[in-house]
Amino acid sequence: MFFRILGNKNLREKGEDLINQHGKKVQIAGAKLYDAVEALSKQEWEKVKSLSKEIDKLEQDADEIKDELAEEIFAKGSYLPHDTELRHNLISRTDKVINQIDLTAEKMVLKQYTKKEIPKILTDMAKRSWECTDLLQDAIKFLWTDYREARKVVRELEEARSEAKDLYYSFLETCFAADTVSGDLLYLKEVAASLLDVIIFAERVGDYIKALTFKFA
Amino acid sequence: MTDILLLAVAIITGFIVAFAIGSNDESMAPAVGSGVFSLRIALGLGAGFAVFGALTLGRGVSEKVGKDLVNVELTLAMVLAIISAMAIWLILVSVGAGIPISTTQCIVGSVMGVSLLEVFLNPDLGINLIDTIHYPTLFEILLGWLISPVIGFIFAALFYAAIMRIRGHGKVNSLMAYERQERIAGYLLAVFLLVTVISRGGNDVANAVAPLLRISEFRYDDFITLSIRIEGFSDIIIPGFAIPLLLGGIGMATGLIIVGKKVITNLGSEVVTLTPFSALAGSMSVSIVLFFGTAMGLPLSGSHILVAALIAVGWAGKSPVKMDGVKKIGISWIITVPISALLGMIIYIPMKILIPV
């Protein structure tokens, strides 16, 4: 009887599993975004479009997981109210990361990039954003099992964000140094800004996870 | 007044008083505020265990209904006026503001009001108006109201500190471990609250059905035979006292379900934000302070202790105390005695005419 009063253990476990699944979708989307930028640098336009579609599908899957969590787990009172609230906040913040990845991928196919090469800085930023989604997935996993490890991973995330910011600024310098503003330049600047936002959103989730490790200690 | 009419009045009044007491029962507030129970489950359990407490513990409780407070012999009309005034004020406060007030404060106010009016109206009693109140008892009760919140605050803060120490606050190394501790606190809280609800059911039912227990059919040593004849079974015999206790229990349960949710929700959320740990500390202090306070003969108020305890756990846990909610509760406590006295006087006049003896 008390299990029903204080929440159902099976539903709680399912909830944890769904949150981890959501984190995994974010991580896969991050990897695919890096692949898309790589494909762009190799002028593999069809691959860029196909990866963009895959990322969109991952974003939809993540939304379904989020809805399932809300309807099947949170709405059934599986957790105490503030435990539900922290999970809801965590999933909402993580969802913003995959939304931003999807947005970046959509922007990439808005215009066919015509130049033969893209600056290496951009692929470096895409790699950082993939690493950040990877680290984010680990941080979420460690939140349940080991605060110290979770904080360690969040520190790595912060460092990755700092590196990405430096890369972005040096890319901006390149843009500002250009004599003329072309559509291609605007395109690359927009993709770079979007990639930085992916990393910033991932870092915000990391900050939230870090705060939780102190609050619930 | 005929016997049957008197019986009907006593039954209706008893039920309404029990309903009023149930409507202002805040016992389950910590569980709802901390989310350990949903409101629906809290109401269901609270109602069920209140009936159980009334039936099992109600018989042994000898409620004085403020008898020692005044130097006047309380008549049935006076008792009915006193408990009716209490019921009206409890329901008004519960429905209107959803604030937990002390049943004892209501009774003290209405006993003083009714007694003063009786002495004023009946010079044959030979009692001076000033001598109506037994001041040492009044002083003792006032002292209880003053020390109840103080003791509740101190004990809750101490219990909170002890709980945080036991659970190794700051040393928990994963969310899974933290939530496991939370669940243990939740189970302990559930047990504490259910014991509190049972004992409260037993105590409060006496206030509600005191006039019914004066009626001969419902005395402890009488039995009532229910004339429901089923083939092969003998008559159903139930003890007389069980009927008023059951009536009181059902009345309290109904009041809790219909009106009590407002008081529970308000107290659970309007004073501080509760966690299972802080709710447990608050509830433990109420149960333990009330238990020892009663054993030592101290007139403590459960409502006062609980509110002070919730403020204490908020303060100790560095959770902001919502001062607007606290102010509202404080004001309602201050006005309860004079308003109950006034209501008692107003109700006593028709009661005295209807029940002259």
PDB file of N, CA and C in Angstrom, chain A residues 9 11-20 22 66 69-70 73-74 78-95 140 143-144 147 205 208 212 216, chain B residues 174-180 182-183:
ATOM      1  N   LYS A   9       8.042   1.765  -7.441  1.00  0.00           N
ATOM      2  CA  LYS A   9       9.470   1.536  -7.706  1.00  0.00           C
ATOM      3  C   LYS A   9       9.722   1.268  -9.195  1.00  0.00           C
ATOM      4  N   LEU A  11       7.975   2.211 -11.770  1.00  0.00           N
ATOM      5  CA  LEU A  11       7.825   3.443 -12.553  1.00  0.00           C
ATOM      6  C   LEU A  11       9.030   4.354 -12.361  1.00  0.00           C
ATOM      7  N   ARG A  12       9.545   4.370 -11.128  1.00  0.00           N
ATOM      8  CA  ARG A  12      10.732   5.214 -10.878  1.00  0.00           C
ATOM      9  C   ARG A  12      11.906   4.730 -11.722  1.00  0.00           C
ATOM     10  N   GLU A  13      12.098   3.400 -11.745  1.00  0.00           N
ATOM     11  CA  GLU A  13      13.206   2.840 -12.538  1.00  0.00           C
ATOM     12  C   GLU A  13      13.011   3.144 -14.024  1.00  0.00           C
ATOM     13  N   LYS A  14      11.755   3.035 -14.467  1.00  0.00           N
ATOM     14  CA  LYS A  14      11.455   3.329 -15.865  1.00  0.00           C
ATOM     15  C   LYS A  14      11.749   4.807 -16.160  1.00  0.00           C
ATOM     16  N   GLY A  15      11.446   5.656 -15.194  1.00  0.00           N
ATOM     17  CA  GLY A  15      11.703   7.085 -15.339  1.00  0.00           C
ATOM     18  C   GLY A  15      13.188   7.356 -15.530  1.00  0.00           C
ATOM     19  N   GLU A  16      14.014   6.731 -14.686  1.00  0.00           N
ATOM     20  CA  GLU A  16      15.473   6.897 -14.791  1.00  0.00           C
ATOM     21  C   GLU A  16      15.948   6.430 -16.168  1.00  0.00           C
ATOM     22  N   ASP A  17      15.386   5.289 -16.601  1.00  0.00           N
ATOM     23  CA  ASP A  17      15.760   4.724 -17.889  1.00  0.00           C
ATOM     24  C   ASP A  17      15.401   5.689 -19.036  1.00  0.00           C
ATOM     25  N   LEU A  18      14.222   6.280 -18.948  1.00  0.00           N
ATOM     26  CA  LEU A  18      13.791   7.214 -19.997  1.00  0.00           C
ATOM     27  C   LEU A  18      14.676   8.460 -20.035  1.00  0.00           C
ATOM     28  N   ILE A  19      15.069   8.938 -18.851  1.00  0.00           N
ATOM     29  CA  ILE A  19      15.941  10.127 -18.814  1.00  0.00           C
ATOM     30  C   ILE A  19      17.299   9.788 -19.456  1.00  0.00           C
ATOM     31  N   ASN A  20      17.807   8.598 -19.126  1.00  0.00           N
ATOM     32  CA  ASN A  20      19.072   8.182 -19.746  1.00  0.00           C
ATOM     33  C   ASN A  20      18.922   8.016 -21.264  1.00  0.00           C
ATOM     34  N   HIS A  22      16.876   9.643 -23.135  1.00  0.00           N
ATOM     35  CA  HIS A  22      16.810  10.998 -23.688  1.00  0.00           C
ATOM     36  C   HIS A  22      18.219  11.570 -23.837  1.00  0.00           C
ATOM     37  N   LYS A  66      10.218  12.589 -23.741  1.00  0.00           N
ATOM     38  CA  LYS A  66       9.844  13.639 -22.778  1.00  0.00           C
ATOM     39  C   LYS A  66       8.351  13.560 -22.461  1.00  0.00           C
ATOM     40  N   LEU A  69       7.607  10.502 -20.349  1.00  0.00           N
ATOM     41  CA  LEU A  69       7.994  10.767 -18.956  1.00  0.00           C
ATOM     42  C   LEU A  69       6.901  11.559 -18.241  1.00  0.00           C
ATOM     43  N   ALA A  70       6.415  12.589 -18.921  1.00  0.00           N
ATOM     44  CA  ALA A  70       5.402  13.442 -18.297  1.00  0.00           C
ATOM     45  C   ALA A  70       4.111  12.668 -18.048  1.00  0.00           C
ATOM     46  N   ILE A  73       5.030   8.745 -16.216  1.00  0.00           N
ATOM     47  CA  ILE A  73       5.820   8.673 -14.973  1.00  0.00           C
ATOM     48  C   ILE A  73       5.472   9.833 -14.030  1.00  0.00           C
ATOM     49  N   PHE A  74       5.659  11.054 -14.486  1.00  0.00           N
ATOM     50  CA  PHE A  74       5.435  12.208 -13.599  1.00  0.00           C
ATOM     51  C   PHE A  74       3.966  12.318 -13.193  1.00  0.00           C
ATOM     52  N   SER A  78       4.967   9.180  -9.446  1.00  0.00           N
ATOM     53  CA  SER A  78       5.994   8.173  -9.149  1.00  0.00           C
ATOM     54  C   SER A  78       7.056   8.697  -8.185  1.00  0.00           C
ATOM     55  N   TYR A  79       7.232  10.002  -8.179  1.00  0.00           N
ATOM     56  CA  TYR A  79       8.251  10.594  -7.311  1.00  0.00           C
ATOM     57  C   TYR A  79       7.594  11.598  -6.369  1.00  0.00           C
ATOM     58  N   LEU A  80       8.354  12.002  -5.347  1.00  0.00           N
ATOM     59  CA  LEU A  80       7.903  13.097  -4.502  1.00  0.00           C
ATOM     60  C   LEU A  80       7.920  14.373  -5.358  1.00  0.00           C
ATOM     61  N   PRO A  81       7.099  15.375  -5.014  1.00  0.00           N
ATOM     62  CA  PRO A  81       6.971  16.551  -5.893  1.00  0.00           C
ATOM     63  C   PRO A  81       8.288  17.202  -6.295  1.00  0.00           C
ATOM     64  N   HIS A  82       9.212  17.417  -5.322  1.00  0.00           N
ATOM     65  CA  HIS A  82      10.424  18.126  -5.742  1.00  0.00           C
ATOM     66  C   HIS A  82      11.352  17.212  -6.535  1.00  0.00           C
ATOM     67  N   ASP A  83      11.222  15.887  -6.351  1.00  0.00           N
ATOM     68  CA  ASP A  83      12.004  14.962  -7.183  1.00  0.00           C
ATOM     69  C   ASP A  83      11.466  14.977  -8.617  1.00  0.00           C
ATOM     70  N   THR A  84      10.144  15.073  -8.737  1.00  0.00           N
ATOM     71  CA  THR A  84       9.528  15.195 -10.064  1.00  0.00           C
ATOM     72  C   THR A  84       9.986  16.496 -10.712  1.00  0.00           C
ATOM     73  N   GLU A  85       9.988  17.563  -9.894  1.00  0.00           N
ATOM     74  CA  GLU A  85      10.355  18.879 -10.424  1.00  0.00           C
ATOM     75  C   GLU A  85      11.794  18.879 -10.945  1.00  0.00           C
ATOM     76  N   LEU A  86      12.696  18.240 -10.189  1.00  0.00           N
ATOM     77  CA  LEU A  86      14.096  18.260 -10.641  1.00  0.00           C
ATOM     78  C   LEU A  86      14.274  17.447 -11.917  1.00  0.00           C
ATOM     79  N   ARG A  87      13.531  16.331 -12.024  1.00  0.00           N
ATOM     80  CA  ARG A  87      13.615  15.527 -13.254  1.00  0.00           C
ATOM     81  C   ARG A  87      13.008  16.284 -14.435  1.00  0.00           C
ATOM     82  N   HIS A  88      11.898  16.954 -14.154  1.00  0.00           N
ATOM     83  CA  HIS A  88      11.247  17.733 -15.211  1.00  0.00           C
ATOM     84  C   HIS A  88      12.189  18.846 -15.696  1.00  0.00           C
ATOM     85  N   ASN A  89      12.823  19.536 -14.735  1.00  0.00           N
ATOM     86  CA  ASN A  89      13.776  20.600 -15.102  1.00  0.00           C
ATOM     87  C   ASN A  89      14.950  20.034 -15.888  1.00  0.00           C
ATOM     88  N   LEU A  90      15.434  18.879 -15.433  1.00  0.00           N
ATOM     89  CA  LEU A  90      16.600  18.276 -16.091  1.00  0.00           C
ATOM     90  C   LEU A  90      16.265  17.912 -17.543  1.00  0.00           C
ATOM     91  N   ILE A  91      15.113  17.262 -17.732  1.00  0.00           N
ATOM     92  CA  ILE A  91      14.741  16.814 -19.078  1.00  0.00           C
ATOM     93  C   ILE A  91      14.431  18.025 -19.975  1.00  0.00           C
ATOM     94  N   SER A  92      13.826  19.061 -19.394  1.00  0.00           N
ATOM     95  CA  SER A  92      13.502  20.255 -20.198  1.00  0.00           C
ATOM     96  C   SER A  92      14.782  20.938 -20.659  1.00  0.00           C
ATOM     97  N   ARG A  93      15.759  21.041 -19.741  1.00  0.00           N
ATOM     98  CA  ARG A  93      17.029  21.692 -20.108  1.00  0.00           C
ATOM     99  C   ARG A  93      17.790  20.852 -21.133  1.00  0.00           C
ATOM    100  N   THR A  94      17.784  19.528 -20.933  1.00  0.00           N
ATOM    101  CA  THR A  94      18.483  18.657 -21.885  1.00  0.00           C
ATOM    102  C   THR A  94      17.799  18.719 -23.253  1.00  0.00           C
ATOM    103  N   ASP A  95      16.482  18.852 -23.217  1.00  0.00           N
ATOM    104  CA  ASP A  95      15.737  18.913 -24.466  1.00  0.00           C
ATOM    105  C   ASP A  95      16.102  20.158 -25.282  1.00  0.00           C
ATOM    106  N   ILE A 140      24.672  13.117 -16.644  1.00  0.00           N
ATOM    107  CA  ILE A 140      23.320  12.696 -16.242  1.00  0.00           C
ATOM    108  C   ILE A 140      23.383  11.324 -15.582  1.00  0.00           C
ATOM    109  N   LEU A 143      24.853  11.549 -12.128  1.00  0.00           N
ATOM    110  CA  LEU A 143      24.005  12.243 -11.147  1.00  0.00           C
ATOM    111  C   LEU A 143      23.300  11.219 -10.254  1.00  0.00           C
ATOM    112  N   TRP A 144      22.847  10.107 -10.844  1.00  0.00           N
ATOM    113  CA  TRP A 144      22.138   9.091 -10.048  1.00  0.00           C
ATOM    114  C   TRP A 144      23.101   8.291  -9.179  1.00  0.00           C
ATOM    115  N   TYR A 147      28.069  11.636  -7.324  1.00  0.00           N
ATOM    116  CA  TYR A 147      28.131  13.097  -7.452  1.00  0.00           C
ATOM    117  C   TYR A 147      29.530  13.576  -7.855  1.00  0.00           C
ATOM    118  N   VAL A 205      23.006  22.794 -18.676  1.00  0.00           N
ATOM    119  CA  VAL A 205      22.508  21.551 -18.044  1.00  0.00           C
ATOM    120  C   VAL A 205      23.558  21.065 -17.036  1.00  0.00           C
ATOM    121  N   TYR A 208      23.315  22.957 -13.909  1.00  0.00           N
ATOM    122  CA  TYR A 208      22.146  22.516 -13.134  1.00  0.00           C
ATOM    123  C   TYR A 208      22.466  21.207 -12.398  1.00  0.00           C
ATOM    124  N   LEU A 212      22.531  20.474  -8.353  1.00  0.00           N
ATOM    125  CA  LEU A 212      21.780  19.386  -7.704  1.00  0.00           C
ATOM    126  C   LEU A 212      22.685  18.550  -6.801  1.00  0.00           C
ATOM    127  N   PHE A 216      21.238  18.290  -3.013  1.00  0.00           N
ATOM    128  CA  PHE A 216      20.723  17.014  -2.491  1.00  0.00           C
ATOM    129  C   PHE A 216      21.850  16.131  -1.966  1.00  0.00           C
TER     130      PHE A 216
ATOM    131  N   SER B 174      25.066  10.457  -4.034  1.00  0.00           N
ATOM    132  CA  SER B 174      24.327  10.301  -5.293  1.00  0.00           C
ATOM    133  C   SER B 174      22.850  10.620  -5.081  1.00  0.00           C
ATOM    134  N   LEU B 175      22.196  10.958  -6.172  1.00  0.00           N
ATOM    135  CA  LEU B 175      20.771  11.276  -6.085  1.00  0.00           C
ATOM    136  C   LEU B 175      19.969  10.051  -5.656  1.00  0.00           C
ATOM    137  N   MET B 176      20.441   8.889  -6.096  1.00  0.00           N
ATOM    138  CA  MET B 176      19.765   7.641  -5.732  1.00  0.00           C
ATOM    139  C   MET B 176      19.798   7.447  -4.214  1.00  0.00           C
ATOM    140  N   ALA B 177      20.968   7.701  -3.610  1.00  0.00           N
ATOM    141  CA  ALA B 177      21.116   7.543  -2.157  1.00  0.00           C
ATOM    142  C   ALA B 177      20.253   8.571  -1.426  1.00  0.00           C
ATOM    143  N   TYR B 178      20.234   9.790  -1.956  1.00  0.00           N
ATOM    144  CA  TYR B 178      19.444  10.855  -1.318  1.00  0.00           C
ATOM    145  C   TYR B 178      17.955  10.483  -1.326  1.00  0.00           C
ATOM    146  N   GLU B 179      17.505  10.008  -2.481  1.00  0.00           N
ATOM    147  CA  GLU B 179      16.078   9.695  -2.598  1.00  0.00           C
ATOM    148  C   GLU B 179      15.699   8.464  -1.773  1.00  0.00           C
ATOM    149  N   ARG B 180      16.665   7.570  -1.578  1.00  0.00           N
ATOM    150  CA  ARG B 180      16.414   6.410  -0.702  1.00  0.00           C
ATOM    151  C   ARG B 180      16.164   6.908   0.728  1.00  0.00           C
ATOM    152  N   GLU B 182      15.132   9.834   1.539  1.00  0.00           N
ATOM    153  CA  GLU B 182      13.852  10.550   1.514  1.00  0.00           C
ATOM    154  C   GLU B 182      12.688   9.587   1.704  1.00  0.00           C
ATOM    155  N   ARG B 183      12.773   8.436   1.048  1.00  0.00           N
ATOM    156  CA  ARG B 183      11.682   7.467   1.152  1.00  0.00           C
ATOM    157  C   ARG B 183      11.573   6.915   2.567  1.00  0.00           C
TER     158      ARG B 183
END
